[in-house]
CSV table of C-alpha atoms in Angstrom, one decimal:
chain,number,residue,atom,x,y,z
Q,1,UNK,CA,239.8,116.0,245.2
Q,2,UNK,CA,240.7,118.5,247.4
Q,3,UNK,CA,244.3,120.3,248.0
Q,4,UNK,CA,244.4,119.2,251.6
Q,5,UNK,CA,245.8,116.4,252.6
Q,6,UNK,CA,243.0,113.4,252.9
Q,7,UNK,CA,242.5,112.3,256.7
Q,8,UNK,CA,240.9,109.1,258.2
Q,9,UNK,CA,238.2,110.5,260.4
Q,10,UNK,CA,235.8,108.3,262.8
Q,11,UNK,CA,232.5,109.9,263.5
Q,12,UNK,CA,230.6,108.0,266.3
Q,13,UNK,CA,226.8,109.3,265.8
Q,14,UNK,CA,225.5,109.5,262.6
Q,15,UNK,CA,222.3,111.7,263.7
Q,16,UNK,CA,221.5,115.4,262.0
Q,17,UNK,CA,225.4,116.2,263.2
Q,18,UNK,CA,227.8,113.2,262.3
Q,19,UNK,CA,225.6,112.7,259.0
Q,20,UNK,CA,226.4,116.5,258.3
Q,21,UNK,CA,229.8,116.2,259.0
Q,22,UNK,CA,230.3,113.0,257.5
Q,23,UNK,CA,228.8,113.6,254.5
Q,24,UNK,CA,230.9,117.0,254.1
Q,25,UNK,CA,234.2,115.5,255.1
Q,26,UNK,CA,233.3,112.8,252.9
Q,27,UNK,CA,232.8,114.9,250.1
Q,28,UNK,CA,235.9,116.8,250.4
Q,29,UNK,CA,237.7,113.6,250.1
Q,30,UNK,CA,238.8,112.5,253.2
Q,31,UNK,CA,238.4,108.4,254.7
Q,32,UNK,CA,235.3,108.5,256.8
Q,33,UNK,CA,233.7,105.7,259.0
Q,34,UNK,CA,230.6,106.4,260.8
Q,35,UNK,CA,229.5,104.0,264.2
Q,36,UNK,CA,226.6,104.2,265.0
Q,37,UNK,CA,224.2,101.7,267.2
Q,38,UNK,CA,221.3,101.7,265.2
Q,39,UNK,CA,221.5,100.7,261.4
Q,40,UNK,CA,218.5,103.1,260.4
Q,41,UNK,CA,220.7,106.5,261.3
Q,42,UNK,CA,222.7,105.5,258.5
Q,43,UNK,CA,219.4,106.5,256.1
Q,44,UNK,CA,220.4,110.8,257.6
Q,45,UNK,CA,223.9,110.0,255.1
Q,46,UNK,CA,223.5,112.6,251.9
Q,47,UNK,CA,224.4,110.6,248.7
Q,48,UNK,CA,228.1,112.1,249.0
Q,49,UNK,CA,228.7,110.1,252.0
Q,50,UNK,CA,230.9,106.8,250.6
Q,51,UNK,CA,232.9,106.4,253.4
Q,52,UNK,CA,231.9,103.0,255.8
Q,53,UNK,CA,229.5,102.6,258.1
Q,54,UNK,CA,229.8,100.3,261.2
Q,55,UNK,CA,226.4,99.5,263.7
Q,56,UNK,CA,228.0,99.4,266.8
Q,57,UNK,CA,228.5,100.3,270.5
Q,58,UNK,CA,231.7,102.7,270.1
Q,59,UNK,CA,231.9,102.6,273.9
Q,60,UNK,CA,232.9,98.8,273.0
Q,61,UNK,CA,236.8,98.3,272.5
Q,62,UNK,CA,236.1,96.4,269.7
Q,63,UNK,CA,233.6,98.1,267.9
Q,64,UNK,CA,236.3,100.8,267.5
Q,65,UNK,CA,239.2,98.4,266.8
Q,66,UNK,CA,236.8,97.3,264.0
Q,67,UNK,CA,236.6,101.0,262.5
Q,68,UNK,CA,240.7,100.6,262.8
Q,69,UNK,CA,240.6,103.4,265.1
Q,70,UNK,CA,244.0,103.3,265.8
Q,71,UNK,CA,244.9,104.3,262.2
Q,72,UNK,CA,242.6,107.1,263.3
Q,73,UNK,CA,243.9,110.9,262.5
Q,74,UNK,CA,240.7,112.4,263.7
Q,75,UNK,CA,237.6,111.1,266.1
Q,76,UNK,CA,234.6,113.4,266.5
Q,77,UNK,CA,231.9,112.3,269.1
Q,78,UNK,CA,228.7,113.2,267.9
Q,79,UNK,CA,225.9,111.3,269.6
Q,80,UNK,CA,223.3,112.6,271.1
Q,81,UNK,CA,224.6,111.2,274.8
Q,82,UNK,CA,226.8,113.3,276.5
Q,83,UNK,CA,228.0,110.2,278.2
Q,84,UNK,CA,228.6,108.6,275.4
Q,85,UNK,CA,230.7,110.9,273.9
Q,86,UNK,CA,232.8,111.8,276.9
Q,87,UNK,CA,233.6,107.7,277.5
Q,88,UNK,CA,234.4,107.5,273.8
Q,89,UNK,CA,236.8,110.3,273.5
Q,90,UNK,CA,238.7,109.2,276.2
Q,91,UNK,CA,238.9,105.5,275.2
Q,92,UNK,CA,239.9,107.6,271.9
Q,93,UNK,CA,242.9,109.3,273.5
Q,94,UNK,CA,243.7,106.9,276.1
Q,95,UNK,CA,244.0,103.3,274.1
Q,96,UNK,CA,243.9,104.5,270.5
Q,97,UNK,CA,246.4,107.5,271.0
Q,98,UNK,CA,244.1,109.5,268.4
Q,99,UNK,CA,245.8,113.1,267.6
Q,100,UNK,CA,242.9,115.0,267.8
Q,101,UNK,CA,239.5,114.4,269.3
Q,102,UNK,CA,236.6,116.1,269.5
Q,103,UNK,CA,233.5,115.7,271.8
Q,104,UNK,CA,229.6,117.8,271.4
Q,105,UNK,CA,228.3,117.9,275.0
Q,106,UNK,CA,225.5,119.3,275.8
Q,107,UNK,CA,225.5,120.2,279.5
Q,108,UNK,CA,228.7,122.5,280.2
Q,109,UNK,CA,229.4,121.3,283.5
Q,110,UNK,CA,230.7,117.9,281.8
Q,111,UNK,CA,232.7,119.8,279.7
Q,112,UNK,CA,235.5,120.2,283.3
Q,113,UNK,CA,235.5,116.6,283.1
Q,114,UNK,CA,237.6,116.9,279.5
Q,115,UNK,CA,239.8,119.0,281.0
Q,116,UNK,CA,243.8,118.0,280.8
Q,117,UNK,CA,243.3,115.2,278.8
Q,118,UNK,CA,243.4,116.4,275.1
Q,119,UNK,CA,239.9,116.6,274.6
Q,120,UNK,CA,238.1,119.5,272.8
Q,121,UNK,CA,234.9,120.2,273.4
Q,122,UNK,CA,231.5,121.2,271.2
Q,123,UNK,CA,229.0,122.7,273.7
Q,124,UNK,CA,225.9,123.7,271.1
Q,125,UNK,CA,224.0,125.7,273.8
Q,126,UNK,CA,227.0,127.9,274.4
Q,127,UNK,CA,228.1,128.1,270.6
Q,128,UNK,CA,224.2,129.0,269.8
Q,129,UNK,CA,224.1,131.8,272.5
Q,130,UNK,CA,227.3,133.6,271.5
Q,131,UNK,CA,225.8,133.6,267.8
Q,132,UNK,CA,222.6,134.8,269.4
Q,133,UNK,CA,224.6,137.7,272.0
Q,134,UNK,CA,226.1,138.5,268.6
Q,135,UNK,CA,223.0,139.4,266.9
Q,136,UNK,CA,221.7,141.2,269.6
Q,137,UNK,CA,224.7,143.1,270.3
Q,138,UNK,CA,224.2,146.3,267.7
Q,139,UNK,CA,220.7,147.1,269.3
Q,140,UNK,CA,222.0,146.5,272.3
Q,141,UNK,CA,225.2,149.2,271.8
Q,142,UNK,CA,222.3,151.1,270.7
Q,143,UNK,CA,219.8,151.6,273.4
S,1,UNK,CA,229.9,106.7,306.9
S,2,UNK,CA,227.7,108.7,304.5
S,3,UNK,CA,227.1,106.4,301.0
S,4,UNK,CA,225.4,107.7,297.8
S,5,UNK,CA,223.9,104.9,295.6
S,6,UNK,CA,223.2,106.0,292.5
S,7,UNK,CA,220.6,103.8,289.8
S,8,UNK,CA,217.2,101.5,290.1
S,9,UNK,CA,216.1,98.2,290.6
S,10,UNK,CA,215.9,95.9,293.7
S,11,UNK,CA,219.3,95.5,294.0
S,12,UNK,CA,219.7,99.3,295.0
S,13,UNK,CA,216.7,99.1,297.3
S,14,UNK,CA,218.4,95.9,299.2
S,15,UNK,CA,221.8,97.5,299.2
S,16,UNK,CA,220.8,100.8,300.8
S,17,UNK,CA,218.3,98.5,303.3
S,18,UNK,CA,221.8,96.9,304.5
S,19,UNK,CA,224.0,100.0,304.8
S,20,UNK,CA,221.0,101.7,306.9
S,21,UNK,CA,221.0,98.7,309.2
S,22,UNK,CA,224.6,99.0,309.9
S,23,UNK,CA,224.0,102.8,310.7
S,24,UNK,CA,225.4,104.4,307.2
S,25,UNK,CA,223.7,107.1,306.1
S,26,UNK,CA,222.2,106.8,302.6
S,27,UNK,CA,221.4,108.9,299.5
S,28,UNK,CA,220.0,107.4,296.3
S,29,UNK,CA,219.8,108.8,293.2
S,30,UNK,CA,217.3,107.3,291.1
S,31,UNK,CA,215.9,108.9,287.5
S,32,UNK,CA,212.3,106.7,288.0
S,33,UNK,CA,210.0,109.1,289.4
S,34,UNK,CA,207.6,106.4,290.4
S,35,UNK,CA,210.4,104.5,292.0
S,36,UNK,CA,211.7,107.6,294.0
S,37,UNK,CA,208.0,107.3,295.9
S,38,UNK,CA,208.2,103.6,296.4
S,39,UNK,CA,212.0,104.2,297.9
S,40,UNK,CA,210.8,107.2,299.8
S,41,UNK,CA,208.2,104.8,301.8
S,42,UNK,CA,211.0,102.2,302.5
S,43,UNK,CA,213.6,103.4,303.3
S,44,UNK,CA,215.2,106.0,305.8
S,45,UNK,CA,217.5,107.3,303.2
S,46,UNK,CA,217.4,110.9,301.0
S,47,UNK,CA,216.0,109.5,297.7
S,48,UNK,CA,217.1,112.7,295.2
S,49,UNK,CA,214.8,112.3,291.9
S,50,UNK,CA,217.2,112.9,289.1
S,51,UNK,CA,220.0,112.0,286.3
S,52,UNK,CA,223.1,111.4,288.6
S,53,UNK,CA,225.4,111.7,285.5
S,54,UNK,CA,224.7,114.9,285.8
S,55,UNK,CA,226.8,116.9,288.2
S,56,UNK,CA,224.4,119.8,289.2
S,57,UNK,CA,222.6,116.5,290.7
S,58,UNK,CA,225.1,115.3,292.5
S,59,UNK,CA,225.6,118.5,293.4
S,60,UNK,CA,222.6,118.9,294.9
S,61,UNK,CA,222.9,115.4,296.5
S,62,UNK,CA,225.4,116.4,298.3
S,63,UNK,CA,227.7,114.4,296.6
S,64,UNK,CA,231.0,116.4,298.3
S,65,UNK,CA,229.8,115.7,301.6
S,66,UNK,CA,230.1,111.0,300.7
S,67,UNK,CA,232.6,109.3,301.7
S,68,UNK,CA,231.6,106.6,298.6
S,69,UNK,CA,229.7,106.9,295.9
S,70,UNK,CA,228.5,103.7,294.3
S,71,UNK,CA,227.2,103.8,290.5
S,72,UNK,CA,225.1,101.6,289.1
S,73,UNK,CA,223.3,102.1,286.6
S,74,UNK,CA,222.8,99.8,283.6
S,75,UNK,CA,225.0,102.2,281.5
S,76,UNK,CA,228.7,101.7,281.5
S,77,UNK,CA,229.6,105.5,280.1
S,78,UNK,CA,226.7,106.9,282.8
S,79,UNK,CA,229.0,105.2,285.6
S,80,UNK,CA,232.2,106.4,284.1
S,81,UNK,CA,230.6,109.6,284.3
S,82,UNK,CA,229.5,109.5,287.1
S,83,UNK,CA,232.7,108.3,289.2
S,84,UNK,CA,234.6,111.0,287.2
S,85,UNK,CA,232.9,113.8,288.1
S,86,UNK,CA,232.1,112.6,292.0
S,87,UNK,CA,236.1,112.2,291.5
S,88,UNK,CA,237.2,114.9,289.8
S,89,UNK,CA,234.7,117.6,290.3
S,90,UNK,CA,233.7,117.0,293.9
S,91,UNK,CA,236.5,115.1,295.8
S,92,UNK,CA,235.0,112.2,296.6
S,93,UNK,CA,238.0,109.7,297.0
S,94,UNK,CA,235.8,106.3,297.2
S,95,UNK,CA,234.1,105.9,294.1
S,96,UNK,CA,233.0,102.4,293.4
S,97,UNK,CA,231.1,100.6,289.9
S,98,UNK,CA,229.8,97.2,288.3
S,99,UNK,CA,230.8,97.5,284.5
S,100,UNK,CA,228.8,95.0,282.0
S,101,UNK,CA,231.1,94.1,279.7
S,102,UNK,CA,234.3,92.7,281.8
S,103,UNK,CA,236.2,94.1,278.9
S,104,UNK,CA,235.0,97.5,280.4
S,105,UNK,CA,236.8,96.6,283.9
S,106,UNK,CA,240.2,98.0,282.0
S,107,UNK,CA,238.4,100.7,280.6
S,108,UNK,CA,237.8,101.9,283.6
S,109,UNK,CA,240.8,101.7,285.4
S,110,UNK,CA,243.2,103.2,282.5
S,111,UNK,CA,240.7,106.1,282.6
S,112,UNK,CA,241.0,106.4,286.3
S,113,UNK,CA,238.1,104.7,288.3
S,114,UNK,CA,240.1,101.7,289.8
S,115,UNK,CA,237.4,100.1,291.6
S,116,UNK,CA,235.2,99.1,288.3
S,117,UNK,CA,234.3,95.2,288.8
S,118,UNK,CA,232.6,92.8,286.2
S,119,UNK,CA,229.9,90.9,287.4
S,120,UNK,CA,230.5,88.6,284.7
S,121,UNK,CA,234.2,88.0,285.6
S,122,UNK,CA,232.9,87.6,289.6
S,123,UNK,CA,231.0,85.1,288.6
S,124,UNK,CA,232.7,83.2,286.2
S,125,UNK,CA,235.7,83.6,288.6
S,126,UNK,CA,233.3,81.5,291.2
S,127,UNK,CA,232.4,78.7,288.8
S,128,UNK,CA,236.3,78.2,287.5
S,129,UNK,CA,237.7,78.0,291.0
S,130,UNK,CA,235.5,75.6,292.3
S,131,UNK,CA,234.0,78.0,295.3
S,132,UNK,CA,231.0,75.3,295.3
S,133,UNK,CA,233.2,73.2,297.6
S,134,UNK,CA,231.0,72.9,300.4
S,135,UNK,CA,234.7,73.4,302.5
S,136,UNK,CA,235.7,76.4,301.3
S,137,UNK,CA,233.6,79.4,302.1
S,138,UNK,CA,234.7,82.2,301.3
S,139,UNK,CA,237.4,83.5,298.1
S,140,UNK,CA,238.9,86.7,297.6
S,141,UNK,CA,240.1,87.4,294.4
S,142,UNK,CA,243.5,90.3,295.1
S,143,UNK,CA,244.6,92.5,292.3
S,144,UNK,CA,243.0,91.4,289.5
S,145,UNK,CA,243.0,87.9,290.6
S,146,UNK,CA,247.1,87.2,290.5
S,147,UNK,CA,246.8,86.0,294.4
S,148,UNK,CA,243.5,84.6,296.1
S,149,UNK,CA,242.8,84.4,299.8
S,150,UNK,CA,240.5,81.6,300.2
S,151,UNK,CA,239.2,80.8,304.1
S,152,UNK,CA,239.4,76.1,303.9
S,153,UNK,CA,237.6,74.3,306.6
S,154,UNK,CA,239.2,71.3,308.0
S,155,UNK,CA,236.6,68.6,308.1
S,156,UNK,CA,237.1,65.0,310.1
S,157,UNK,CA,238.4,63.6,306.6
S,158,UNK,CA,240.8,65.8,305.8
S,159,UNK,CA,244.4,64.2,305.3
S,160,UNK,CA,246.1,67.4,307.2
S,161,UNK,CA,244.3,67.0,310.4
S,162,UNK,CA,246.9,65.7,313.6
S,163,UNK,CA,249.9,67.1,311.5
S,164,UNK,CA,252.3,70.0,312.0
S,165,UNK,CA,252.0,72.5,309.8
S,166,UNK,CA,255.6,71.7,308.3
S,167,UNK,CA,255.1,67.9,307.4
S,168,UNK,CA,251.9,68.6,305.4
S,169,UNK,CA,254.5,69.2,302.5
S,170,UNK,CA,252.5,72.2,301.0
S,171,UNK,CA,254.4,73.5,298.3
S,172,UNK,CA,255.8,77.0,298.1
S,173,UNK,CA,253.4,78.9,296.6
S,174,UNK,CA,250.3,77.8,298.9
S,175,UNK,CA,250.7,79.7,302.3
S,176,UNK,CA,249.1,79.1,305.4
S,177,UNK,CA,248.7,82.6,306.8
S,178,UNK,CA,246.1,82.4,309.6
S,179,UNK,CA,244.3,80.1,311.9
S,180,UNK,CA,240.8,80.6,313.1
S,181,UNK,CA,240.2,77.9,316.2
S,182,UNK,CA,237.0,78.6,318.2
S,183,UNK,CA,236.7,82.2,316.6
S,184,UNK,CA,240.6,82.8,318.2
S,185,UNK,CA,243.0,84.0,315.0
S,186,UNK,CA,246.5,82.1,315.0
S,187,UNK,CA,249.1,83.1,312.9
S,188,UNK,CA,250.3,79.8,312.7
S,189,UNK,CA,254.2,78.3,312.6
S,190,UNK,CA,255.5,75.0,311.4
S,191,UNK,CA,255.2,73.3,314.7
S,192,UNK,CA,251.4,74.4,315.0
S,193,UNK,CA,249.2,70.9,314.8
S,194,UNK,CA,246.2,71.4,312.3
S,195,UNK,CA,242.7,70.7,314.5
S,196,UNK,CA,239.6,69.8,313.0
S,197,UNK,CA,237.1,72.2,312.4
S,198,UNK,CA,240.2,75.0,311.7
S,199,UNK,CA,239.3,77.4,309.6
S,200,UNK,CA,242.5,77.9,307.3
S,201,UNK,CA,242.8,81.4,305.6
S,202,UNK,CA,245.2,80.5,303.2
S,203,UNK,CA,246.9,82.8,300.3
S,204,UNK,CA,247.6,81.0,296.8
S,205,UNK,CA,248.5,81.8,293.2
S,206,UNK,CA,246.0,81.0,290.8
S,207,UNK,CA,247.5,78.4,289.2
S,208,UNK,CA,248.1,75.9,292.9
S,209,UNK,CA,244.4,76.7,294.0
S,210,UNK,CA,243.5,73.6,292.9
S,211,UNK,CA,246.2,72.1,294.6
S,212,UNK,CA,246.2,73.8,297.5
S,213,UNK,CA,242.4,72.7,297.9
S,214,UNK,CA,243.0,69.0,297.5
S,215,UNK,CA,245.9,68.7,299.9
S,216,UNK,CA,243.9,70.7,302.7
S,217,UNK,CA,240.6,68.9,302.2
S,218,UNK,CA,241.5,65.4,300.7
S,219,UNK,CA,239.2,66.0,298.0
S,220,UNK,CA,239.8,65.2,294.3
């Protein structure tokens, strides 16, 4: 097990991210639940995962009360629907009073609607470029 | 009034059809291509061809410009979406939903759209308060349902007809507020005489609806 303290961590999505995650998280010995709506996403889990797995709708009150979400240290909203992830995150906040919460959307206008309520925000297009502005930047200095 | 529908299906079509008859001005969002065209033919409204969960969409649409924006699509986190950012992001002060799940209708309003409404609960509101009364025809659910103004016909049966308002012994939480008598509104007093063929709009907790029905009407 690892030094740092183990968490309970819900991961809604279990596609090529939450199975990533999980899987790590999993592995470095925290409590990890994965929702997701369709059973077969659960087959993306490495053989480190053995956390739980819930098929649900997390946008569903009670498919999160079922994950005991309000035990919840962390919730990270990794589906592939940015509308999804921003209703879940807030239900996350706003009923299950979870510490820290994080949402992937994809289109960065959405991202405003996170603002001032706790929410942080994974925007892959903008975390992509900046690695990609990085690379570019010595030959860019350069000419 | 300017009105932006967003999301398919007949429903959408019929809904804009009555706003443009009353002389509201209409944009629908719509992401079906195929029924964009079909709208487009029908309809004197700006059909926008799109994801309206998307705010460079609404955007586009116009969206600042609405004085309501209804969502209703078949996806209860593209409404919330939708409301929040016509909301939030563009002003809109009217924003208006139908939510699947009735649990949903409290999901909604502790995350800030207020007017989210369960078709389910509409419904199953209707069959529980006995609306199929041919007497009673209309019943308005306030709050979220703690009061109900219901509109009672008086028909030639009815036990209350010939008596003042004060000896039909209502009790205290059924309340005559107004009278409708050949289409004239009377806010009515304890010495007004109930008249066939009144139309009572009467206020009532949930709880003496029942009552209040069967006093008014004479039925069991």
């Amino acid at each position: 097990m690892s030094s740092v303290k183990s968490q309970f961590i819900v991961i809604v999505g279990c596609g090529r991210l939450g199975s990533y995650i999980a899987g790590i998280l999993s592995r470095d010995g925290h409590s990890v639940v994965v929702i997701d709506a369709k059973k077969s996403a659960f087959d993306a889990l490495s053989p480190e995962f053995s956390g739980f797995q819930i098929e649900g709708d997390a946008t569903e009150l009670g498919v999160l009360r079922e994950a005991k979400a309000e035990k919840a240290d962390i919730l990270i909203a990794s589906t592939d629907n940015d509308n999804v992830n921003l209703m879940v995150a807030q239900i996350a906040k706003q009923f299950f009073n979870i510490r820290k919460v994080i949402a992937r959307i994809y289109e960065i206008k959405r991202e405003m609607l996170c603002k001032n309520r706790g929410i942080e925000t994974v925007c892959p297009s903008s975390v992509v470029g900046d690695i990609f502005l990085n690379f570019l930047s010595d030959s860019l200095e350069r000419n | 009034m300017q009105i932006m529908i967003i999301g398919a299906g007949k429903f959408i079509y019929f809904l804009a059809k009555t706003f443009i008859s009353k002389g509201y001005r209409v944009t629908i969002i719509s992401k079906d291509n195929a029924e964009c065209q079909w709208l487009s033919k029908r309809l004197k409204a700006v059909i926008v061809n799109g994801d309206g969960s998307d705010p460079r969409i609404l955007e586009e649409a116009e969206v600042k410009k609405m004085d309501a924006v209804l969502a209703l699509t078949p996806n209860d986190e593209d409404n919330l979406t939708i409301c929040q950012a016509a909301e939030h992001l563009f002003g809109v002060s009217r924003t208006i939903t139908l939510v699947n799940d009735p649990e949903q209708e409290k999901v909604f309003r502790q995350l800030g759209v207020k007017r989210a409404f369960s078709l389910t609960t509409v419904l199953s509101g209707l069959i529980e308060r006995r609306v199929e009364s041919e007497d009673v025809i209309n019943l308005i659910p306030i709050g979220e349902g703690e009061v109900n103004l219901t509109e009672i016909i008086l028909k030639a049966d009815s036990p209350v007809i010939g008596k003042r308002l004060k000896d039909t012994d209502l009790p205290g939480d059924i309340l005559v507020t107004c009278i409708l008598r050949n289409r004239k509104a009377i806010i009515p007093r304890g010495e007004t005489v109930l008249l066939e063929q009144d139309h009572l709009v009467v206020m009532t907790l949930p709880q003496s609806y029942g009552e209040a029905i069967r006093r008014l009407t004479g039925e069991s």
